[in-house]
PDB file of C-alpha atoms in Angstrom:
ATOM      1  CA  UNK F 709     -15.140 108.530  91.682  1.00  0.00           C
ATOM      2  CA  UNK F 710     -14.011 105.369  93.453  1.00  0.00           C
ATOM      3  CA  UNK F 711     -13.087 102.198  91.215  1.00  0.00           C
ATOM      4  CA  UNK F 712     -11.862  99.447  92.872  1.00  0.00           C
ATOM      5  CA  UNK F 713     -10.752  96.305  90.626  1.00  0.00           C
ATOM      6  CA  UNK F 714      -9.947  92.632  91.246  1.00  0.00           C
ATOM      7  CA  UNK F 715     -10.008  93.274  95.917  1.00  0.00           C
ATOM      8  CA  UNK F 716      -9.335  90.178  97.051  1.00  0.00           C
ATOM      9  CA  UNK F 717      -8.508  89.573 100.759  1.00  0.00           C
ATOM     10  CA  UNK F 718      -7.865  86.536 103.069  1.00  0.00           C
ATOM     11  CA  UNK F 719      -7.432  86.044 106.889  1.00  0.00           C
ATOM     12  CA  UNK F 720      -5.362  82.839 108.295  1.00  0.00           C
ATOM     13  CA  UNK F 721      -2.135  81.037 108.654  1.00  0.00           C
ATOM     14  CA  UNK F 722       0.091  81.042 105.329  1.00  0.00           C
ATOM     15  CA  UNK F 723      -1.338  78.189 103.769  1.00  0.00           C
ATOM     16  CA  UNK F 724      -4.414  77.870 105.407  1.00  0.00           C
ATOM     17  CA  UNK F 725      -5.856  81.255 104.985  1.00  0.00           C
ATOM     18  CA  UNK F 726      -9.472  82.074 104.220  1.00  0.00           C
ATOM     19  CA  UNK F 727     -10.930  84.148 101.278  1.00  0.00           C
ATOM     20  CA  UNK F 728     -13.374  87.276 102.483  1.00  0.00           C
ATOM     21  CA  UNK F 729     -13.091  88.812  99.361  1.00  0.00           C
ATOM     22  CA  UNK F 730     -12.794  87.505  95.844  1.00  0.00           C
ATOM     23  CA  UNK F 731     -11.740  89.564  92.622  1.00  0.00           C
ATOM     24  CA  UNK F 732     -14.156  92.531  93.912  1.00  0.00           C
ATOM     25  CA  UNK F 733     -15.136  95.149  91.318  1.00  0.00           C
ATOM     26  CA  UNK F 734     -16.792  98.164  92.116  1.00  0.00           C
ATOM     27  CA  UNK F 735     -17.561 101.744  90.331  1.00  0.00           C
ATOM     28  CA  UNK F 736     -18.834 104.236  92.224  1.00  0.00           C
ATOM     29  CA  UNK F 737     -20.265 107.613  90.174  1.00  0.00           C
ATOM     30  CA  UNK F 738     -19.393 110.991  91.949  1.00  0.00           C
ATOM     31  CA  UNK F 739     -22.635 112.020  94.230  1.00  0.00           C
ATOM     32  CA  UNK F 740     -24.119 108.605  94.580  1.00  0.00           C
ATOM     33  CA  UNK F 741     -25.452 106.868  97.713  1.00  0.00           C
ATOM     34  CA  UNK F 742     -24.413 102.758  97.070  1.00  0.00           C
ATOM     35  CA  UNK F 743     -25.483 100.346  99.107  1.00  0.00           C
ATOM     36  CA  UNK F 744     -24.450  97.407 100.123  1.00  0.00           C
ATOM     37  CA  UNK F 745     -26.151  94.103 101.777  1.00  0.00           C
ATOM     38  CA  UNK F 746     -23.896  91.313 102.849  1.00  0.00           C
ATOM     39  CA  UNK F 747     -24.894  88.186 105.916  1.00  0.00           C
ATOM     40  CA  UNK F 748     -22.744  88.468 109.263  1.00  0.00           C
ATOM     41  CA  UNK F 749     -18.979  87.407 108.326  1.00  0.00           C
ATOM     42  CA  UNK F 750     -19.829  88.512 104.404  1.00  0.00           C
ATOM     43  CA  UNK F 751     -16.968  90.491 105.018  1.00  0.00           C
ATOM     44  CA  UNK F 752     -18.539  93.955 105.082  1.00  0.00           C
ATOM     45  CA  UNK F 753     -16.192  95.413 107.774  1.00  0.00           C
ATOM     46  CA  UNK F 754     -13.230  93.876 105.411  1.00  0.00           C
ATOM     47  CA  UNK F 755     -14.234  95.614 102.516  1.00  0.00           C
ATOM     48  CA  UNK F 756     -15.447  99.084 104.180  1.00  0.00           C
ATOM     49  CA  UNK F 757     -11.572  98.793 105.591  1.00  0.00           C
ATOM     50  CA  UNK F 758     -10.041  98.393 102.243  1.00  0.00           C
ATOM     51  CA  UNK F 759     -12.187 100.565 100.431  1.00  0.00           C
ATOM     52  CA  UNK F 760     -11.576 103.811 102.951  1.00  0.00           C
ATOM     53  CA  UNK F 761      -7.506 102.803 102.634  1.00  0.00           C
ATOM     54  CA  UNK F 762      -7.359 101.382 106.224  1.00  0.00           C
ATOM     55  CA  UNK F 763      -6.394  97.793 105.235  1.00  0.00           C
ATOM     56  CA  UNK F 764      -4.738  96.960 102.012  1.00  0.00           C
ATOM     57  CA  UNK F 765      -5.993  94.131  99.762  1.00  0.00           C
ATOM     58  CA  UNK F 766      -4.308  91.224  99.236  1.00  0.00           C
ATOM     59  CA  UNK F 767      -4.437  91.569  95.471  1.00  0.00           C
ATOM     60  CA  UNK F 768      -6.112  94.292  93.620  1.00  0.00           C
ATOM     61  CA  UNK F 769      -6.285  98.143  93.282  1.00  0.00           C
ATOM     62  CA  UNK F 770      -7.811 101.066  94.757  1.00  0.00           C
ATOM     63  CA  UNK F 771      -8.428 104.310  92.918  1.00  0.00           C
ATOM     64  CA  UNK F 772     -10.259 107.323  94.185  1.00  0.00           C
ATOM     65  CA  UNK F 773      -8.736 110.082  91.962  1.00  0.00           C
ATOM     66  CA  UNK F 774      -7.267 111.520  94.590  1.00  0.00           C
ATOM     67  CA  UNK F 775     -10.288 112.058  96.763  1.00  0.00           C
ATOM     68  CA  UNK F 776     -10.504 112.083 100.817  1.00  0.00           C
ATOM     69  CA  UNK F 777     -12.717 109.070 102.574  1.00  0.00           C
ATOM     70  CA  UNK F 778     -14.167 108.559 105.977  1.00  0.00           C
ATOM     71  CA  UNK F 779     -14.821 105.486 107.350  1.00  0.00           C
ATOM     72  CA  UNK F 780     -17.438 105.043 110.412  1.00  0.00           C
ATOM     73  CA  UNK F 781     -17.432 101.956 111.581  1.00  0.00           C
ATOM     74  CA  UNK F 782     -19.158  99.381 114.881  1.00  0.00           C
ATOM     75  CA  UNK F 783     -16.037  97.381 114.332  1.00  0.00           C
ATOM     76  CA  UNK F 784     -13.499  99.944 115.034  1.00  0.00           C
ATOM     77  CA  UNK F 785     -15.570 101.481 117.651  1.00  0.00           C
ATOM     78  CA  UNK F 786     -17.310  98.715 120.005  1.00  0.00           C
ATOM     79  CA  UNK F 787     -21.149  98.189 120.550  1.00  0.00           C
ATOM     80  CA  UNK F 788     -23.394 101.084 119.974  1.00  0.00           C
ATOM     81  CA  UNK F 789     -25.064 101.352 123.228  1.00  0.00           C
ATOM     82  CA  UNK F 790     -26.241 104.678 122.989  1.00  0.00           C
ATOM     83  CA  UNK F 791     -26.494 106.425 119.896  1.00  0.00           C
ATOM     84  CA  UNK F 792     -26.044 110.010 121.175  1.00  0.00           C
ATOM     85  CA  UNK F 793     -23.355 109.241 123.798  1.00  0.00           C
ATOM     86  CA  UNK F 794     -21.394 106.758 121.937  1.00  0.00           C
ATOM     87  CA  UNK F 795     -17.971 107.463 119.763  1.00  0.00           C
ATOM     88  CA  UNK F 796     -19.652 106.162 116.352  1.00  0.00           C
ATOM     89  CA  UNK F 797     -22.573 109.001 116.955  1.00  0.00           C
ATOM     90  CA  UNK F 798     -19.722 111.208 117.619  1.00  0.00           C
ATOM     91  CA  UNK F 799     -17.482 109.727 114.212  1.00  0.00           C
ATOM     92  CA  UNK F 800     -20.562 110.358 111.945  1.00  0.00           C
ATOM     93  CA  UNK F 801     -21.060 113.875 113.147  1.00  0.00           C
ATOM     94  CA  UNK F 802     -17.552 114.524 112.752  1.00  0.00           C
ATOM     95  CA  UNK F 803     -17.256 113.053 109.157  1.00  0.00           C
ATOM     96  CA  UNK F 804     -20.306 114.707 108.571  1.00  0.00           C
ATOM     97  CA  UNK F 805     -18.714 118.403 109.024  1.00  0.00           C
ATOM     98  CA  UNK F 806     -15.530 116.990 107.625  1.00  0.00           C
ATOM     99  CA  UNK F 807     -17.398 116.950 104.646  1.00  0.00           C
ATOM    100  CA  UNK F 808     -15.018 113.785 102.887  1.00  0.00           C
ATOM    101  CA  UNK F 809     -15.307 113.546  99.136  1.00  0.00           C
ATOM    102  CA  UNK F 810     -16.243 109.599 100.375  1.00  0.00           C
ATOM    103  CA  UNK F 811     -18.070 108.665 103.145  1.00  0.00           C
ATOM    104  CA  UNK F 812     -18.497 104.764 104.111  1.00  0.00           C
ATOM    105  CA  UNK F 813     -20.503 103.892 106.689  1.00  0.00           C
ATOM    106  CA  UNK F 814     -20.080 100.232 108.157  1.00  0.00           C
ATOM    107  CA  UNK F 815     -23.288  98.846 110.134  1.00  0.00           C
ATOM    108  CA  UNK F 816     -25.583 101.668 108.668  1.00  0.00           C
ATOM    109  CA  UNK F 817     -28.518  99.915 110.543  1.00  0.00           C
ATOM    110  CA  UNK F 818     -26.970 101.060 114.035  1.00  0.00           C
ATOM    111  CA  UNK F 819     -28.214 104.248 113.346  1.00  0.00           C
ATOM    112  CA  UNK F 820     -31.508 105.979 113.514  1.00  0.00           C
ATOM    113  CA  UNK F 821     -33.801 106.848 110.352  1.00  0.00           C
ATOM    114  CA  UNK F 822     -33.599 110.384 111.669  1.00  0.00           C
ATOM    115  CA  UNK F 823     -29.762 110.555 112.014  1.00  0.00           C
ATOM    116  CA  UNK F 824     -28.691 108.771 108.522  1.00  0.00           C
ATOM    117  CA  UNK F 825     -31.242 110.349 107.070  1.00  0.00           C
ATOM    118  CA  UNK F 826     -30.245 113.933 107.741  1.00  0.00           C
ATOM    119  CA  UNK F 827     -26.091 113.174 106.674  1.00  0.00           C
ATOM    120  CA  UNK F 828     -27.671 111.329 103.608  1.00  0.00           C
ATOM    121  CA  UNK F 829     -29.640 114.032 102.470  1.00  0.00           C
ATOM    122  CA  UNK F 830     -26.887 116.721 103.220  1.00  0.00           C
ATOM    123  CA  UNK F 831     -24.360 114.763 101.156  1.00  0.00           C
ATOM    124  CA  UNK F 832     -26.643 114.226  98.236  1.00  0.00           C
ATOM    125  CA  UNK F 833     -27.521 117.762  97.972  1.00  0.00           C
ATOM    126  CA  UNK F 834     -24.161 118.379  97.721  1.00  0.00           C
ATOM    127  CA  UNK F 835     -22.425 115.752  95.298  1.00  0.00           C
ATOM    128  CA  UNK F 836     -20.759 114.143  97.937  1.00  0.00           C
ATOM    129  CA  UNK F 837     -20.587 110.066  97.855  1.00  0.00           C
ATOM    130  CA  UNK F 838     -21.955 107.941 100.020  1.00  0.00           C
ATOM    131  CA  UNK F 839     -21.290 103.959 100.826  1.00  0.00           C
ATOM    132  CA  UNK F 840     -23.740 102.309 103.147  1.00  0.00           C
ATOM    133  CA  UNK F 841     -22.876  98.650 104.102  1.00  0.00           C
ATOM    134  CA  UNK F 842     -25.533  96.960 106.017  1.00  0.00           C
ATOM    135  CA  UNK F 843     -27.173  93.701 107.102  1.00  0.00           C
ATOM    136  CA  UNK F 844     -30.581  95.105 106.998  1.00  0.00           C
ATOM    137  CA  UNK F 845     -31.776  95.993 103.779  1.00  0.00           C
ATOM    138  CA  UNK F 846     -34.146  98.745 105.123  1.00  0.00           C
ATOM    139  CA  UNK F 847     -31.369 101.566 105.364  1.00  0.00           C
ATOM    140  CA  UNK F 848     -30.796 101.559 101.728  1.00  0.00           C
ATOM    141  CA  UNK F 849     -33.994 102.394 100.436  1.00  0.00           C
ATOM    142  CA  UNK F 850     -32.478 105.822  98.933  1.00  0.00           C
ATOM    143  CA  UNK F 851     -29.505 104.154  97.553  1.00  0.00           C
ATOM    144  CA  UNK F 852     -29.217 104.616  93.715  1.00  0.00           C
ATOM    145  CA  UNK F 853     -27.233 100.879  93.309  1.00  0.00           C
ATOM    146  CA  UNK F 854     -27.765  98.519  95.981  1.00  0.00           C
ATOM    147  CA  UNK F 855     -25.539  95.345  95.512  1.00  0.00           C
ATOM    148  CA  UNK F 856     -25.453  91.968  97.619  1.00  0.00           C
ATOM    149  CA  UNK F 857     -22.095  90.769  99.290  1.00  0.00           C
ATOM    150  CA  UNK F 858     -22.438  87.182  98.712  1.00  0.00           C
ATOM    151  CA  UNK F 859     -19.365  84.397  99.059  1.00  0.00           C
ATOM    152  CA  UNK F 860     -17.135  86.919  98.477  1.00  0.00           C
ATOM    153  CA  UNK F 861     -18.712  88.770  95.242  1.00  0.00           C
ATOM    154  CA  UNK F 862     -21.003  91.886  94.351  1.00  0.00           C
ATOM    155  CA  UNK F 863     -24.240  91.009  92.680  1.00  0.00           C
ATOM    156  CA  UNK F 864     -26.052  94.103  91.511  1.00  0.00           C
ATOM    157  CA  UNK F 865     -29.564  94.268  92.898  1.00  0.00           C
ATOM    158  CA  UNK F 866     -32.036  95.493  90.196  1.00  0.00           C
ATOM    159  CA  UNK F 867     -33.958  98.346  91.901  1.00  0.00           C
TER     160      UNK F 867
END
């Protein structure tokens, strides 16, 4: 299970920084695929950093019982030119047979229906959890929560 409680997160000078994230809440149930739908410069790569333990918040707390994530990411990566050639293809296979206990995928709609599909099904089958942050809504059609990243904030998306 991950719970994260009260993520905030800011870029900028001392003084003039700006808030991405602000007093962020999220559960997320063992074996669940969670979506989540945020504008460009929501700060969707921000919080797919903090929640996989690559960046540490500002203010707040992670807790994931002890569990191992993977993080595939565009941002950490470059442009996806070629989704069979390129090193995020290549990341998702690999996190895919690493089999985390948390998987987070970061610009889910770079990848093919056919591709997301088949690591989404796999770790469902299994228990395993899934996090799919997007722009495009379309991706997380088989998410069980979808939530919107809006100034900052989750908003639950009834289903």
């Amino acid at each position: 299970m991950l719970k994260a409680y009260d993520i905030v997160a800011c870029y900028g000078p001392k003084g003039g920084e700006k808030i991405v994230l602000r007093a962020l809440s999220l559960t997320v149930e063992p074996g669940h695929l969670v979506g989540i739908q945020g504008a460009p410069k929501s700060g969707k790569t921000t919080l797919a950093s903090i929640l996989a333990g690559i960046v540490p918040p500002v203010f707040g707390e992670i807790n994931m019982n002890g569990n191992r994530s993977a993080l595939v990411s565009l941002a950490r990566n470059g442009r996806l030119r070629s989704k069979r050639q390129s090193s995020v293809y290549s990341n998702l296979l690999e996190a895919k047979s690493n089999d985390p206990d948390l998987l987070i995928i970061d610009d889910a709609e770079a990848f093919g229906a056919d591709e997301l599909g088949e690591v989404l099904w796999q770790r469902t089958s299994s228990g395993r959890t899934t996090i799919m942050i997007t722009s495009d809504p379309s991706p997380l059609r088989r998410a069980n929560q979808i939530y919107l990243l809006e100034h900052g904030r989750l908003k639950s998306i009834e289903q």
